[in-house]
CSV table of C-alpha atoms in Angstrom, one decimal:
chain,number,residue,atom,x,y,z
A,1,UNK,CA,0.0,0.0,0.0
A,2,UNK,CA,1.3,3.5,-1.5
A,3,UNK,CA,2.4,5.9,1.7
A,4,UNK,CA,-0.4,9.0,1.1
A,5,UNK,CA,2.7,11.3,0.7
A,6,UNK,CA,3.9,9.0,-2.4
A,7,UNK,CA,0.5,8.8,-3.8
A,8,UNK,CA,0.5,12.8,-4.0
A,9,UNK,CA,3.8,12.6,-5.6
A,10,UNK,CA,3.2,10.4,-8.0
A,11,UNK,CA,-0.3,12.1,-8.7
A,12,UNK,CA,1.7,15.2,-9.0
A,13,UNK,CA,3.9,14.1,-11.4
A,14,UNK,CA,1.5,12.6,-13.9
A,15,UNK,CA,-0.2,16.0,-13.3
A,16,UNK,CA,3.0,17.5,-15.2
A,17,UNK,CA,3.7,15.3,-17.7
A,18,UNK,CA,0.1,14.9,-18.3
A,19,UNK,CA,-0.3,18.5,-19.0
A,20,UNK,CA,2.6,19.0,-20.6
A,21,UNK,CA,2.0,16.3,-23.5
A,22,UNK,CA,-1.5,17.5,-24.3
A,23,UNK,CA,0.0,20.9,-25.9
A,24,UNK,CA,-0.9,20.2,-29.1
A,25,UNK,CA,2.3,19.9,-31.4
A,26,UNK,CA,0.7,20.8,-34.6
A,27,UNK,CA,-2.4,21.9,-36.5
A,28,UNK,CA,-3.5,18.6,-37.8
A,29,UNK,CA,-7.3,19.5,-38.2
A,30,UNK,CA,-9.3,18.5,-41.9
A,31,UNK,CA,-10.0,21.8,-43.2
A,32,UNK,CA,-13.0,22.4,-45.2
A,33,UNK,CA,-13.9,25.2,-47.9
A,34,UNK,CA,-17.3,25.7,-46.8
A,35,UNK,CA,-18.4,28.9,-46.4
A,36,UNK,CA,-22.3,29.7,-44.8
A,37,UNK,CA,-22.5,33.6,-44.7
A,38,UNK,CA,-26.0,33.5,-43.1
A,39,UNK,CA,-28.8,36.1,-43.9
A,40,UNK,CA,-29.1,38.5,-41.1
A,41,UNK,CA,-30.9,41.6,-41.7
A,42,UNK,CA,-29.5,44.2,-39.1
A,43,UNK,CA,-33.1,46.4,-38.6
A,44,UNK,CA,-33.7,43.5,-36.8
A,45,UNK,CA,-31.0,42.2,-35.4
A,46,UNK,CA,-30.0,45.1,-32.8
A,47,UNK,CA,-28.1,45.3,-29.6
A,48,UNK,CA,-27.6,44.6,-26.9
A,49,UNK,CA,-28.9,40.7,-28.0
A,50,UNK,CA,-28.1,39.9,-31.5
A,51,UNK,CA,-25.0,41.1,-33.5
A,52,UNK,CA,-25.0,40.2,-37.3
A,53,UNK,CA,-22.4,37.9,-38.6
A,54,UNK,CA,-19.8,40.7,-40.0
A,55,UNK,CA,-21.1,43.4,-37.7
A,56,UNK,CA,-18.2,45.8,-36.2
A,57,UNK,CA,-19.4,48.4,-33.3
A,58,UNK,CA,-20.7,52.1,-34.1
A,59,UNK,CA,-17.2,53.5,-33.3
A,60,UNK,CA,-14.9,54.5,-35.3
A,61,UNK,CA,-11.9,52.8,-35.6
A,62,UNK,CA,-9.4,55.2,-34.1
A,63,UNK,CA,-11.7,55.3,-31.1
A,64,UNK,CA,-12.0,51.3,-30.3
A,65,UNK,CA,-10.3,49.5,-27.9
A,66,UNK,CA,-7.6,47.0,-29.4
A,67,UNK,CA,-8.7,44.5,-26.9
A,68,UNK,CA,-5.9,41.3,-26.2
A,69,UNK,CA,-8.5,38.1,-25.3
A,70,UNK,CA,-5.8,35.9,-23.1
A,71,UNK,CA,-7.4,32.9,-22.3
A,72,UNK,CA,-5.9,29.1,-21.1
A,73,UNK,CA,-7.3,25.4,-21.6
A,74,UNK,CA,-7.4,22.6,-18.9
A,75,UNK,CA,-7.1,22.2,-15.3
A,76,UNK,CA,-5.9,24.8,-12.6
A,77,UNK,CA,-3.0,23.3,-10.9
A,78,UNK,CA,0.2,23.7,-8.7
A,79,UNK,CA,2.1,23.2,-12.0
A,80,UNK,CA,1.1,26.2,-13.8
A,81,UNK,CA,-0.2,28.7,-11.2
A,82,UNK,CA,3.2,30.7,-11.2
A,83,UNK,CA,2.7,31.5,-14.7
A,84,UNK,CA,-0.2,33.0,-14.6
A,85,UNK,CA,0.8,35.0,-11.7
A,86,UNK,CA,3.2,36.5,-13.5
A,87,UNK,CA,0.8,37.1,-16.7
A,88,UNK,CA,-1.5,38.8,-14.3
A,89,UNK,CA,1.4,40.8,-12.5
A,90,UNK,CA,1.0,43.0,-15.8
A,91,UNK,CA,-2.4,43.8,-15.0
A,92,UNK,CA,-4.1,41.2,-17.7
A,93,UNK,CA,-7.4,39.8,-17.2
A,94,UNK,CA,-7.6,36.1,-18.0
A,95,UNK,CA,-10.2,33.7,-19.0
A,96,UNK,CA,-9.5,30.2,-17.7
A,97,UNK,CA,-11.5,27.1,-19.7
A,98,UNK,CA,-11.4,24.7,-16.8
A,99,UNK,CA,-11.9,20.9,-16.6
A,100,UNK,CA,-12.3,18.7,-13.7
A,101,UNK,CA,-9.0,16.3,-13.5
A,102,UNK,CA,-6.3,17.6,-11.6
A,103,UNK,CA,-8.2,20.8,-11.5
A,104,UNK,CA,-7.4,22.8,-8.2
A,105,UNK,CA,-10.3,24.3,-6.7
A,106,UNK,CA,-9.2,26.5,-4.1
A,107,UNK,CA,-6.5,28.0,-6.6
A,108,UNK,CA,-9.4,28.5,-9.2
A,109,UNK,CA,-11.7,30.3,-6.9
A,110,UNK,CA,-8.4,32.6,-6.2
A,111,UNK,CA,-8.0,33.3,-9.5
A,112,UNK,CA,-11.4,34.3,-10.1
A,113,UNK,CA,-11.6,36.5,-7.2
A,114,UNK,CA,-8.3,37.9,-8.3
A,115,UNK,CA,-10.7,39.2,-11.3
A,116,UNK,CA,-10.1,36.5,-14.0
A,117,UNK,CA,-13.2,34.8,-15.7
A,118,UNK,CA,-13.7,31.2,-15.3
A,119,UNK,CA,-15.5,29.1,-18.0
A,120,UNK,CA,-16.4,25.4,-19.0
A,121,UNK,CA,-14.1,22.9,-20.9
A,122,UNK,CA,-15.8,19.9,-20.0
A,123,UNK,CA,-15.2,17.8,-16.6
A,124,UNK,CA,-13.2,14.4,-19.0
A,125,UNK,CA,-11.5,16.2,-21.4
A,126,UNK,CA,-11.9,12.7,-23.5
A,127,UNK,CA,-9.1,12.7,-25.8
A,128,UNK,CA,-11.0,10.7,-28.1
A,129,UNK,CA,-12.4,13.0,-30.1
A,130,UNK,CA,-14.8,11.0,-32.1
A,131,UNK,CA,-17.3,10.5,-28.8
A,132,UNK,CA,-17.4,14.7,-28.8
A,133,UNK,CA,-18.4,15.0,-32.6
A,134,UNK,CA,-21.0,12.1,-32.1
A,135,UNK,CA,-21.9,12.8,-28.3
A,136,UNK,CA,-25.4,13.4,-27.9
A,137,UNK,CA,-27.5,15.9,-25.4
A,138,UNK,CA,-27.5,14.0,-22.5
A,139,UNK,CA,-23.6,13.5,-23.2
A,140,UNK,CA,-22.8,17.0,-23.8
A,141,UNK,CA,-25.0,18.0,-20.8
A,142,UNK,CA,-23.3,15.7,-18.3
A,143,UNK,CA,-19.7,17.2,-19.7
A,144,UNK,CA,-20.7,21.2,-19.5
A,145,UNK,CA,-23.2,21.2,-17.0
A,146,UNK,CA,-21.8,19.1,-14.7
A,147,UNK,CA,-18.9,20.7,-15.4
A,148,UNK,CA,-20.1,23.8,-14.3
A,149,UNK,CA,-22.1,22.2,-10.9
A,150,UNK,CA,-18.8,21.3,-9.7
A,151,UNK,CA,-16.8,24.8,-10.0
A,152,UNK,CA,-20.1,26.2,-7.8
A,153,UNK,CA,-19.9,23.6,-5.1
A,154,UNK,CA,-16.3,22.8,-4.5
A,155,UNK,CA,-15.0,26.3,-5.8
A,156,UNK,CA,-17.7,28.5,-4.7
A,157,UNK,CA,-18.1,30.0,-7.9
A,158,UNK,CA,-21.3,31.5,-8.6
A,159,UNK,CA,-23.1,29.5,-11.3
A,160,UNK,CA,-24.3,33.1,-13.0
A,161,UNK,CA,-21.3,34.0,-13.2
A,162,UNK,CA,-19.8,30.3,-15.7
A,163,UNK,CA,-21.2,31.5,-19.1
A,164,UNK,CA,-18.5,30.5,-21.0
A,165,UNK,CA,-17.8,27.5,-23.1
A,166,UNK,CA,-14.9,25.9,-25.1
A,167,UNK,CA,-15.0,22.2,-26.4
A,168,UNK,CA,-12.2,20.2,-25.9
A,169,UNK,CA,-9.7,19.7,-28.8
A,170,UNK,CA,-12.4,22.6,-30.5
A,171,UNK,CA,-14.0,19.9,-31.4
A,172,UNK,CA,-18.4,20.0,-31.1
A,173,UNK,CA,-21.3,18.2,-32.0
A,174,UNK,CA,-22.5,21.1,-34.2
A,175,UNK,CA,-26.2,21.8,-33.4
A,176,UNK,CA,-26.1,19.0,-30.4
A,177,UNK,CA,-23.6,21.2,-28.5
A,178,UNK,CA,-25.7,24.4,-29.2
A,179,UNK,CA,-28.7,22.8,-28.2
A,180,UNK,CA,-27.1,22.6,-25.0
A,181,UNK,CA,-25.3,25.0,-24.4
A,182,UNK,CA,-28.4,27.4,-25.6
A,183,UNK,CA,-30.8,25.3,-23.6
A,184,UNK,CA,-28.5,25.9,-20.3
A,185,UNK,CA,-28.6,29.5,-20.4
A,186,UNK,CA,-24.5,29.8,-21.5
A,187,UNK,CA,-23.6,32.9,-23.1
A,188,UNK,CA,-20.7,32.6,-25.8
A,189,UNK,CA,-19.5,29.9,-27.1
A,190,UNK,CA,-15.0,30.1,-28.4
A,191,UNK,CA,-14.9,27.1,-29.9
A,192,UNK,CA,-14.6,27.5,-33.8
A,193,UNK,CA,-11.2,28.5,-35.7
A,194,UNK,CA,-11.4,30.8,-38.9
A,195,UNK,CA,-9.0,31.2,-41.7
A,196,UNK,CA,-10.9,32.9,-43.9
A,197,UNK,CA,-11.9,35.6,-42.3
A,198,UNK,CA,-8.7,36.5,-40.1
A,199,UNK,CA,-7.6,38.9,-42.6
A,200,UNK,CA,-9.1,41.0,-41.7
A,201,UNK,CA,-10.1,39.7,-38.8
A,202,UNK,CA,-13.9,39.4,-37.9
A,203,UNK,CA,-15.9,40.1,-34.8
A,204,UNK,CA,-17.9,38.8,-32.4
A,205,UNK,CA,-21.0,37.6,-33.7
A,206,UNK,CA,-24.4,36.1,-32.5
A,207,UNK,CA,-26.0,32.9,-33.9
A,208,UNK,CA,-29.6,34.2,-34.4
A,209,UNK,CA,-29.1,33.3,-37.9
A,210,UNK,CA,-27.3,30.7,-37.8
A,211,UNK,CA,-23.3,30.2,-37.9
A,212,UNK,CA,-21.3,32.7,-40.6
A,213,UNK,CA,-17.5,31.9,-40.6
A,214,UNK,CA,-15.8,28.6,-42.6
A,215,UNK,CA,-16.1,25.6,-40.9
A,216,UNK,CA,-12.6,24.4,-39.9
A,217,UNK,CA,-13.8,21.6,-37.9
A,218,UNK,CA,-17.1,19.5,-38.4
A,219,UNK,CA,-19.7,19.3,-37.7
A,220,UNK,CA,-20.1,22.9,-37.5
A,221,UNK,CA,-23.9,24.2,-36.3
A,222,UNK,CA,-26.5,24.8,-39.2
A,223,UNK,CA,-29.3,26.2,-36.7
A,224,UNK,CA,-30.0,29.4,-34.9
A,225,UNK,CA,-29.3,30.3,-31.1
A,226,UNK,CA,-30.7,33.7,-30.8
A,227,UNK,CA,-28.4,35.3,-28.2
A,228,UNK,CA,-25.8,33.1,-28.0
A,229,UNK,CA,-22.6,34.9,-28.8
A,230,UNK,CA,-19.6,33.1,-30.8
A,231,UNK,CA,-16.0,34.5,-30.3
A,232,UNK,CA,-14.3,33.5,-33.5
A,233,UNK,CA,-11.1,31.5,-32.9
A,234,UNK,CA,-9.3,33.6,-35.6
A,235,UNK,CA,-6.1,31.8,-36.7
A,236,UNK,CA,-2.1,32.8,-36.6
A,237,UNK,CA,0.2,32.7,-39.1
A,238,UNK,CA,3.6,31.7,-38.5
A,239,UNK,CA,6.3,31.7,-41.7
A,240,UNK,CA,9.6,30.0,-40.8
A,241,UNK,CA,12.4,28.7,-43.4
A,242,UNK,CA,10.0,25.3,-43.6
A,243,UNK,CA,7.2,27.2,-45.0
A,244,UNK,CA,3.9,29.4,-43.8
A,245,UNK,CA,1.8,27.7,-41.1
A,246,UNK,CA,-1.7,28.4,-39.5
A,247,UNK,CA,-3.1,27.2,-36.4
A,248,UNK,CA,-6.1,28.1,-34.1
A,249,UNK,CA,-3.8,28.3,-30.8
A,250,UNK,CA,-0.5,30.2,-30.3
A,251,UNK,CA,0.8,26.9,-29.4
A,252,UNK,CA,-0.7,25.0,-32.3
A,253,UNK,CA,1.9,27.0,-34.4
A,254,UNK,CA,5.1,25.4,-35.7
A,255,UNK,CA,8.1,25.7,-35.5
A,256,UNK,CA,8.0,27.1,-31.8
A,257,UNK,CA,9.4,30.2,-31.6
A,258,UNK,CA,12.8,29.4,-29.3
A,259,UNK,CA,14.3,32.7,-28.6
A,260,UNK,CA,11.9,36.0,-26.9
A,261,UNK,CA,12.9,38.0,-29.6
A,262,UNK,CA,11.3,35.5,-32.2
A,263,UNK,CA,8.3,35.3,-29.5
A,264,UNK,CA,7.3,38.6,-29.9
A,265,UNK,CA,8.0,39.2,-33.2
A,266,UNK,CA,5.5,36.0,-33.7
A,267,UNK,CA,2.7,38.2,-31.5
A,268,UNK,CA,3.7,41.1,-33.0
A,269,UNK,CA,3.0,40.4,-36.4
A,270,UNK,CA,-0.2,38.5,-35.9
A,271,UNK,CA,-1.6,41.5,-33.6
A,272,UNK,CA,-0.8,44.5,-36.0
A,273,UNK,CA,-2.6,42.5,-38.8
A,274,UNK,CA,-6.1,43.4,-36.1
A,275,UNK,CA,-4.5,46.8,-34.8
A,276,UNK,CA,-3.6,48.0,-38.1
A,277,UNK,CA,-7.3,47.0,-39.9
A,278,UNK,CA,-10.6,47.3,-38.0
A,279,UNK,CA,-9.4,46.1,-34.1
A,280,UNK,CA,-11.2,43.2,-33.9
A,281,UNK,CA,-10.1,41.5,-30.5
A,282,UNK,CA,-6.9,39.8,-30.6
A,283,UNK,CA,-7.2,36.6,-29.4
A,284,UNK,CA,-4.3,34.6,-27.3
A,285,UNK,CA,-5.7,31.4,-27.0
A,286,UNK,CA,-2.7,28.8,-25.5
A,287,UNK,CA,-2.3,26.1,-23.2
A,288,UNK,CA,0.4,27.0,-20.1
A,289,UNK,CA,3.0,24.6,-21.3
A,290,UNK,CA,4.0,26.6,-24.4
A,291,UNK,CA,5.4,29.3,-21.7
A,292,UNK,CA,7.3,26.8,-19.3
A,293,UNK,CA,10.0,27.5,-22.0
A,294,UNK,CA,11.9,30.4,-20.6
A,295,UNK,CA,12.5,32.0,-23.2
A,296,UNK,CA,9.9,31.7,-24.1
A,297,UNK,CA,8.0,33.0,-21.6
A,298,UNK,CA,10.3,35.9,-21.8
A,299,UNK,CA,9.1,36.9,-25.7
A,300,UNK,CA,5.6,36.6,-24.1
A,301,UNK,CA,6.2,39.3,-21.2
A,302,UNK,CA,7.9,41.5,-23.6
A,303,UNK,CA,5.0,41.6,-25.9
A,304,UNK,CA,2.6,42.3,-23.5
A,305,UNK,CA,4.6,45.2,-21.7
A,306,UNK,CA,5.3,46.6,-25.0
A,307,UNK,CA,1.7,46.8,-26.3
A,308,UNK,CA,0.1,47.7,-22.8
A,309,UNK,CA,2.1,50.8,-23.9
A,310,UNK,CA,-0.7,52.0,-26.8
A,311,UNK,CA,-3.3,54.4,-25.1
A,312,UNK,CA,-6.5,52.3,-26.4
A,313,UNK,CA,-5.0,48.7,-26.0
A,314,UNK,CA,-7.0,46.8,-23.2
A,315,UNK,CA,-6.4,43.1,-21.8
A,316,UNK,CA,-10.2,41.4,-21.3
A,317,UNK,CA,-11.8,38.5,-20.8
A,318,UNK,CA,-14.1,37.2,-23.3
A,319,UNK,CA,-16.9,38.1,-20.8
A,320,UNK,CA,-15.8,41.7,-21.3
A,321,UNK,CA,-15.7,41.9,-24.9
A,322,UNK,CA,-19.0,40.2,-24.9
A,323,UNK,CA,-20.6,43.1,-22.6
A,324,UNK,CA,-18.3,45.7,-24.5
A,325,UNK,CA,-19.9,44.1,-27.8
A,326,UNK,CA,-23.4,44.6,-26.3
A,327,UNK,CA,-23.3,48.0,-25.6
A,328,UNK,CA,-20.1,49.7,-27.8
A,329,UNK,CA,-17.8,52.5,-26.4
A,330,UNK,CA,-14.7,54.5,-27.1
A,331,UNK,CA,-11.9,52.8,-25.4
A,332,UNK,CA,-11.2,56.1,-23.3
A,333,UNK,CA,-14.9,54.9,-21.6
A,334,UNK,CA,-14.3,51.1,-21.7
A,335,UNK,CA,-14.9,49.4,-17.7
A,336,UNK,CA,-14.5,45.9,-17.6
A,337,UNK,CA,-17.1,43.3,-16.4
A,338,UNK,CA,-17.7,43.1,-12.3
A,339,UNK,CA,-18.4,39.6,-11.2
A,340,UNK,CA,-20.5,39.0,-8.1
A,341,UNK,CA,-18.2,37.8,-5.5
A,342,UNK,CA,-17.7,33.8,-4.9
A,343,UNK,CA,-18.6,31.9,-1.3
A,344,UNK,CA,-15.1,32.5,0.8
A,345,UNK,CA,-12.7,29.4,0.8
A,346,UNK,CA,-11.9,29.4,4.6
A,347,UNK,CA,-10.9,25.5,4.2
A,348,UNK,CA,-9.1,24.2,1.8
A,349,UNK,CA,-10.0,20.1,1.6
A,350,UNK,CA,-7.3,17.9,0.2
A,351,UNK,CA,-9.5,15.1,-1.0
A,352,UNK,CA,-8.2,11.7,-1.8
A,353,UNK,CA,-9.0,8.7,-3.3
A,354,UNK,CA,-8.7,5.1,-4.1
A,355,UNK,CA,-10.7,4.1,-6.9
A,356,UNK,CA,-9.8,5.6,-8.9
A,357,UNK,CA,-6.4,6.4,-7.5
A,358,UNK,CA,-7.0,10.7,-7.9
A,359,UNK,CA,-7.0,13.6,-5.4
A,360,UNK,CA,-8.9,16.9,-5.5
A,361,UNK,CA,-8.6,20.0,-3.8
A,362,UNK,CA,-12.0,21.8,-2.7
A,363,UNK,CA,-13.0,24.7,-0.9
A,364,UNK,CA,-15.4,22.4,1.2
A,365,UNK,CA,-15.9,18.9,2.6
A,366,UNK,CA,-14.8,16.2,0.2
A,367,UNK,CA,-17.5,14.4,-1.2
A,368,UNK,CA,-17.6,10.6,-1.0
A,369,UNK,CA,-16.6,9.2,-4.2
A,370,UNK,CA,-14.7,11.1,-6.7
A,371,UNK,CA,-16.8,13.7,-8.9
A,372,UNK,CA,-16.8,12.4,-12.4
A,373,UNK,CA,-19.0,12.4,-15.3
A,374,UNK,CA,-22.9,11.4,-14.6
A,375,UNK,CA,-21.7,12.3,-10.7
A,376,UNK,CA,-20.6,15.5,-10.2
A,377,UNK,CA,-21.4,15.5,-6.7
A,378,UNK,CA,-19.7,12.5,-6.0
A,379,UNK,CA,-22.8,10.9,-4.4
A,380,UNK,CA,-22.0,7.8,-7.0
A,381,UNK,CA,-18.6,6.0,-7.6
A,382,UNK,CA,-17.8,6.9,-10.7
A,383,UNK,CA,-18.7,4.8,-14.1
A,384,UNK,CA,-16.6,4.1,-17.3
A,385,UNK,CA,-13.9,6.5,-15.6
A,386,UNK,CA,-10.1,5.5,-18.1
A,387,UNK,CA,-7.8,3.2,-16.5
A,388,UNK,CA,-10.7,2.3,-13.8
């Protein structure tokens, strides 16, 4: 029998190595040429609800904020927390798509009280992407919903408040996830990459008629979802000696950049292609381990200092560009979203457990069995849980 101290150790360490594989390497995603361009008729599609597909705000460019979107995938852990203190030591707002394994609780309700936005990546994370595109409802309900139960009960996070979603791998269902994610009352969905339309880059849009950009990924959604917001996923482009390359995340893009003056020259270019044309929002969409590289990391710090520098530049989370979106201002009158405050975290819980062999931390008494899919609460041993 494993001494308790061991199993955290050895939990710990498959944390890391865990995490740091699941960077994807490359952009290896089937690509397809079609193009929707729905109908949307903007005398009646008006704000502060519905946004037409290719809509920009009534203000003129030079007045707009150049907003950076910064935003991370998976679990909040020990590993990675120091990164993002240091991101945030630069005054950035964050957005955080959180899933359930390995996923710190107490250090998540920190970072949202801290001001960052916290939204849904599923509780699995199933790398088997083949049960997301074909997952039904009651699948995609368990995943995002549940999801979403457990950051309110063992983080404290107020359920109002988790309005974001992100599928793993950016892979959906098409209309099944919006079904549910329209049915459950979430309000934007950043899921869905674009090439064509990232030069110039488009805005936010909503889905009352239907889904505009190229479909990069399928199935994309062929129905309407008045309200529901959908922050485009606007590629990069990287060009190296090997060739050009496009990818949907900073760390999707190859070759790594390996020096910080190469980072930031790889930022640079991709955000003056937005600040130089109509200021759509830059996104910075990346998984943690891309920056455990010091330089890295470096490149990364230097970009942001040196474009924190322009008077209408703003960091946000995709919360505030979808309130920003909803009610347009000059960038000199630009406040950021205020979340209602979480239940306090006076205990943090180390959970533990056998079977399976996981830990948890929460910010109240540990549930029985291990939270999972189809038993978020833990009232149920989990079912069908890998390696089980």
């Amino acid at each position: 029998m494993y001494h308790f101290r061991t199993v955290i150790g050895l939990l710990f360490f498959c944390c890391i190595f865990k995490y740091t594989v699941s960077a994807p390497q490359h952009d290896d995603y089937v690509y397809s040429d079609e193009d929707l361009k729905p109908t949307c008729d903007d005398s009646n599609c008006k704000l502060p609800n519905c946004s037409c597909f290719g809509a920009q705000p009534n203000v003129p460019i030079n007045e707009r904020p150049q907003f950076l979107m910064l935003t991370f995938d998976d679990a909040i852990t020990v590993a990675n927390i120091d990164t993002y203190k240091k991101i945030a030591a630069k005054g950035v707002r964050m957005t955080f798509f959180v899933c359930h394994e390995y996923n710190d609780y107490s250090l998540t309700q920190k970072l949202y009280s801290d001001g960052h936005e916290i939204a849904i990546h599923s509780i699995s994370h199933e790398s088997n992407t083949d049960l997301w595109r074909d997952g039904d409802e009651t699948r995609w309900k368990q995943e995002m919903v549940g999801m979403r139960a457990m950051l309110t009960t063992f983080g404290g996070l107020p359920q109002a408040e988790l309005v974001g979603h992100r599928g793993p791998f950016l892979q959906t269902a098409g209309d099944t996830t919006f079904s549910v994610i329209h049915k459950e009352k979430f309000l934007y969905d950043s899921t869905m990459p674009s090439r064509s339309y990232m030069d110039p880059p488009i805005w936010p849009y909503t889905l009352d008629h239907g889904y505009g950009q190229d479909c990069q990924i399928e199935p994309c959604p062929n129905g309407n979802f008045p309200g529901l917001w959908e922050i485009p996923m606007l590629q990069y482009h990287r060009s190296s000696r090997e060739g050009d390359f496009y990818c949907s995340m900073l760390d999707a893009c190859t070759p790594y950049p390996i020096t910080a003056a190469d980072t930031k020259d790889f930022l640079m270019k991709n955000f003056l292609r937005h600040y130089k044309s109509n200021k759509a929002p830059f996104p910075m969409f990346l998984h943690e381990a891309w920056l455990r590289d010091n330089a890295r990391l470096e490149g990364f710090l230097q970009f942001l200092d040196e474009v924190l520098k322009y008077q209408d530049v703003r960091t946000a989370t995709i919360r505030d560009v979808v309130e920003y979106m909803r009610n347009p201002t000059p960038y000199r009158l630009f406040t950021p979203y205020q979340q209602s405050s979480p239940k306090p975290c006076n205990k943090v819980e180390t959970c533990s457990y056998k079977e399976p062999l996981r830990f948890m931390k929460s910010c109240v008494k540990c549930p029985k069995y291990y939270p999972w899919v189809g038993t978020p609460m833990g009232k149920i041993p989990p079912k069908n849980f890998p390696n089980n």
